[in-house]
Amino acid sequence: MNYVQILSHPLVEDKMGRLRDHVTQTSDFRRLVEELTLFLCMEATTDLALEEKTVTTPVATTIAKQIAPEIVLAPVLRAGLGMVEGMLRLVPSAKVGHIGFYRDEKTLMPVEYYVNLPSVQRGIVFLLDPMLATGGTAVAAISLLKQRGIADIRLLCLVAAPQGIQKVHAQHPDVKIFATALDEGLNDNGYIVPGLGDAGDRIFGTLD
Ligand code: URA
């Protein structure tokens, strides 16, 4: 299927420019991540199934609609946490799991160190990670979700590198990817170019 959507909207472009700027302070960076996640959430939820429910307004009884599938957010620690609030603003009933990986120094492969996910029967998991760089962590996180029987997984990120998109779709062609920007590539340290630096450090103010 290989679905990739790079958002195109003047407000997104403007916010991405501010996010990338190295002078942007932590509080503004966090707010921008949250705001950009609202746009990602809108795009990644356009096809959600609806079910009908009866609602009584102050005037009459009518048939209204509500989101049918269970929604689970799965931020990849730690930078993915910065996207949770934006998702919850629009989908407040979502459950939130957490996925943590570190990179093994010898094999350079991602190793899971913390996983806490609610059980999901026929729900949708939105995997949140601001930076899709080499794609190694995303592939490992998606494999983990699939091992738990989750069929509908959508990957939401702010900046994607072509290498990351390619790697995810080589292993998981069914996973839809949504990003607010597609960048040129990666440098020798695995950072996205031009990117925005270390997203976790910038969200949590741990840059020296
Ligand atoms: N993780 C980040 O935080 N930034 C990058 O550029 C790549 C991976």
PDB file of N, CA and C in Angstrom, residues 3-9 12 35-48 86-87 90-91 124 126 154-157 176-180:
ATOM      1  N   TYR A   3       1.446   4.004   1.969  1.00  0.00           N
ATOM      2  CA  TYR A   3       0.774   5.307   2.097  1.00  0.00           C
ATOM      3  C   TYR A   3       1.632   6.263   2.928  1.00  0.00           C
ATOM      4  N   VAL A   4       1.992   7.388   2.306  1.00  0.00           N
ATOM      5  CA  VAL A   4       2.717   8.446   3.028  1.00  0.00           C
ATOM      6  C   VAL A   4       1.997   9.750   2.749  1.00  0.00           C
ATOM      7  N   GLN A   5       1.650  10.465   3.799  1.00  0.00           N
ATOM      8  CA  GLN A   5       1.075  11.794   3.595  1.00  0.00           C
ATOM      9  C   GLN A   5       1.944  12.839   4.284  1.00  0.00           C
ATOM     10  N   ILE A   6       2.490  13.736   3.462  1.00  0.00           N
ATOM     11  CA  ILE A   6       3.239  14.866   4.004  1.00  0.00           C
ATOM     12  C   ILE A   6       2.274  16.047   3.994  1.00  0.00           C
ATOM     13  N   LEU A   7       1.997  16.583   5.165  1.00  0.00           N
ATOM     14  CA  LEU A   7       0.981  17.630   5.252  1.00  0.00           C
ATOM     15  C   LEU A   7       1.407  18.868   4.476  1.00  0.00           C
ATOM     16  N   SER A   8       0.429  19.484   3.847  1.00  0.00           N
ATOM     17  CA  SER A   8       0.698  20.701   3.091  1.00  0.00           C
ATOM     18  C   SER A   8      -0.330  21.746   3.521  1.00  0.00           C
ATOM     19  N   HIS A   9       0.123  22.706   4.296  1.00  0.00           N
ATOM     20  CA  HIS A   9      -0.792  23.730   4.806  1.00  0.00           C
ATOM     21  C   HIS A   9       0.069  24.918   5.246  1.00  0.00           C
ATOM     22  N   VAL A  12       1.024  24.894   8.864  1.00  0.00           N
ATOM     23  CA  VAL A  12       1.997  23.842   9.189  1.00  0.00           C
ATOM     24  C   VAL A  12       3.403  24.297   8.792  1.00  0.00           C
ATOM     25  N   GLU A  35       0.835  21.822  18.705  1.00  0.00           N
ATOM     26  CA  GLU A  35      -0.025  22.380  17.646  1.00  0.00           C
ATOM     27  C   GLU A  35       0.107  21.590  16.347  1.00  0.00           C
ATOM     28  N   LEU A  36       1.343  21.230  15.989  1.00  0.00           N
ATOM     29  CA  LEU A  36       1.539  20.456  14.756  1.00  0.00           C
ATOM     30  C   LEU A  36       0.884  19.082  14.863  1.00  0.00           C
ATOM     31  N   THR A  37       0.868  18.546  16.078  1.00  0.00           N
ATOM     32  CA  THR A  37       0.232  17.239  16.271  1.00  0.00           C
ATOM     33  C   THR A  37      -1.277  17.327  16.034  1.00  0.00           C
ATOM     34  N   LEU A  38      -1.874  18.488  16.313  1.00  0.00           N
ATOM     35  CA  LEU A  38      -3.306  18.652  16.033  1.00  0.00           C
ATOM     36  C   LEU A  38      -3.575  18.449  14.539  1.00  0.00           C
ATOM     37  N   PHE A  39      -2.715  19.034  13.708  1.00  0.00           N
ATOM     38  CA  PHE A  39      -2.893  18.872  12.256  1.00  0.00           C
ATOM     39  C   PHE A  39      -2.709  17.411  11.849  1.00  0.00           C
ATOM     40  N   LEU A  40      -1.680  16.763  12.412  1.00  0.00           N
ATOM     41  CA  LEU A  40      -1.445  15.350  12.088  1.00  0.00           C
ATOM     42  C   LEU A  40      -2.650  14.507  12.490  1.00  0.00           C
ATOM     43  N   CYS A  41      -3.182  14.808  13.670  1.00  0.00           N
ATOM     44  CA  CYS A  41      -4.328  14.049  14.180  1.00  0.00           C
ATOM     45  C   CYS A  41      -5.519  14.205  13.240  1.00  0.00           C
ATOM     46  N   MET A  42      -5.769  15.424  12.788  1.00  0.00           N
ATOM     47  CA  MET A  42      -6.891  15.662  11.857  1.00  0.00           C
ATOM     48  C   MET A  42      -6.738  14.788  10.611  1.00  0.00           C
ATOM     49  N   GLU A  43      -5.539  14.770  10.054  1.00  0.00           N
ATOM     50  CA  GLU A  43      -5.327  14.031   8.796  1.00  0.00           C
ATOM     51  C   GLU A  43      -5.366  12.523   9.007  1.00  0.00           C
ATOM     52  N   ALA A  44      -4.822  12.089  10.122  1.00  0.00           N
ATOM     53  CA  ALA A  44      -4.704  10.639  10.344  1.00  0.00           C
ATOM     54  C   ALA A  44      -6.005  10.015  10.835  1.00  0.00           C
ATOM     55  N   THR A  45      -7.029  10.844  11.056  1.00  0.00           N
ATOM     56  CA  THR A  45      -8.303  10.308  11.569  1.00  0.00           C
ATOM     57  C   THR A  45      -9.458  10.531  10.586  1.00  0.00           C
ATOM     58  N   THR A  46      -9.148  10.975   9.373  1.00  0.00           N
ATOM     59  CA  THR A  46     -10.258  11.326   8.455  1.00  0.00           C
ATOM     60  C   THR A  46     -11.129  10.115   8.090  1.00  0.00           C
ATOM     61  N   ASP A  47     -10.570   8.911   8.174  1.00  0.00           N
ATOM     62  CA  ASP A  47     -11.352   7.735   7.747  1.00  0.00           C
ATOM     63  C   ASP A  47     -11.879   6.906   8.917  1.00  0.00           C
ATOM     64  N   LEU A  48     -11.873   7.479  10.124  1.00  0.00           N
ATOM     65  CA  LEU A  48     -12.347   6.688  11.275  1.00  0.00           C
ATOM     66  C   LEU A  48     -13.826   6.350  11.110  1.00  0.00           C
ATOM     67  N   GLY A  86      -1.363  16.935  22.194  1.00  0.00           N
ATOM     68  CA  GLY A  86      -2.061  17.371  20.981  1.00  0.00           C
ATOM     69  C   GLY A  86      -3.098  16.341  20.540  1.00  0.00           C
ATOM     70  N   MET A  87      -2.732  15.062  20.595  1.00  0.00           N
ATOM     71  CA  MET A  87      -3.680  14.004  20.221  1.00  0.00           C
ATOM     72  C   MET A  87      -4.861  13.974  21.184  1.00  0.00           C
ATOM     73  N   LEU A  90      -7.807  16.387  20.779  1.00  0.00           N
ATOM     74  CA  LEU A  90      -8.842  16.060  19.790  1.00  0.00           C
ATOM     75  C   LEU A  90      -9.498  14.700  20.038  1.00  0.00           C
ATOM     76  N   VAL A  91      -8.789  13.804  20.685  1.00  0.00           N
ATOM     77  CA  VAL A  91      -9.357  12.466  20.980  1.00  0.00           C
ATOM     78  C   VAL A  91      -9.184  12.204  22.477  1.00  0.00           C
ATOM     79  N   ILE A 124      -7.392   1.106  16.920  1.00  0.00           N
ATOM     80  CA  ILE A 124      -6.364   1.705  16.075  1.00  0.00           C
ATOM     81  C   ILE A 124      -5.271   2.255  16.977  1.00  0.00           C
ATOM     82  N   PHE A 126      -2.100   4.741  17.221  1.00  0.00           N
ATOM     83  CA  PHE A 126      -1.349   5.847  16.624  1.00  0.00           C
ATOM     84  C   PHE A 126       0.018   5.869  17.297  1.00  0.00           C
ATOM     85  N   ARG A 154      -0.923   3.405  12.682  1.00  0.00           N
ATOM     86  CA  ARG A 154      -0.597   4.601  11.891  1.00  0.00           C
ATOM     87  C   ARG A 154       0.561   5.316  12.578  1.00  0.00           C
ATOM     88  N   LEU A 155       1.550   5.677  11.789  1.00  0.00           N
ATOM     89  CA  LEU A 155       2.755   6.316  12.336  1.00  0.00           C
ATOM     90  C   LEU A 155       2.680   7.822  12.090  1.00  0.00           C
ATOM     91  N   LEU A 156       2.712   8.580  13.173  1.00  0.00           N
ATOM     92  CA  LEU A 156       2.636  10.039  13.076  1.00  0.00           C
ATOM     93  C   LEU A 156       3.966  10.632  13.496  1.00  0.00           C
ATOM     94  N   CYS A 157       4.560  11.432  12.616  1.00  0.00           N
ATOM     95  CA  CYS A 157       5.826  12.069  12.972  1.00  0.00           C
ATOM     96  C   CYS A 157       5.842  13.498  12.437  1.00  0.00           C
ATOM     97  N   LYS A 176       0.301   3.276   7.534  1.00  0.00           N
ATOM     98  CA  LYS A 176       0.210   4.624   6.948  1.00  0.00           C
ATOM     99  C   LYS A 176       1.106   5.572   7.734  1.00  0.00           C
ATOM    100  N   ILE A 177       1.855   6.384   6.990  1.00  0.00           N
ATOM    101  CA  ILE A 177       2.767   7.349   7.625  1.00  0.00           C
ATOM    102  C   ILE A 177       2.256   8.760   7.351  1.00  0.00           C
ATOM    103  N   PHE A 178       2.165   9.554   8.411  1.00  0.00           N
ATOM    104  CA  PHE A 178       1.775  10.960   8.302  1.00  0.00           C
ATOM    105  C   PHE A 178       2.908  11.798   8.886  1.00  0.00           C
ATOM    106  N   ALA A 179       3.322  12.840   8.147  1.00  0.00           N
ATOM    107  CA  ALA A 179       4.413  13.686   8.640  1.00  0.00           C
ATOM    108  C   ALA A 179       4.120  15.139   8.274  1.00  0.00           C
ATOM    109  N   THR A 180       4.662  16.059   9.057  1.00  0.00           N
ATOM    110  CA  THR A 180       4.474  17.477   8.724  1.00  0.00           C
ATOM    111  C   THR A 180       5.602  17.977   7.814  1.00  0.00           C
TER     112      THR A 180
END
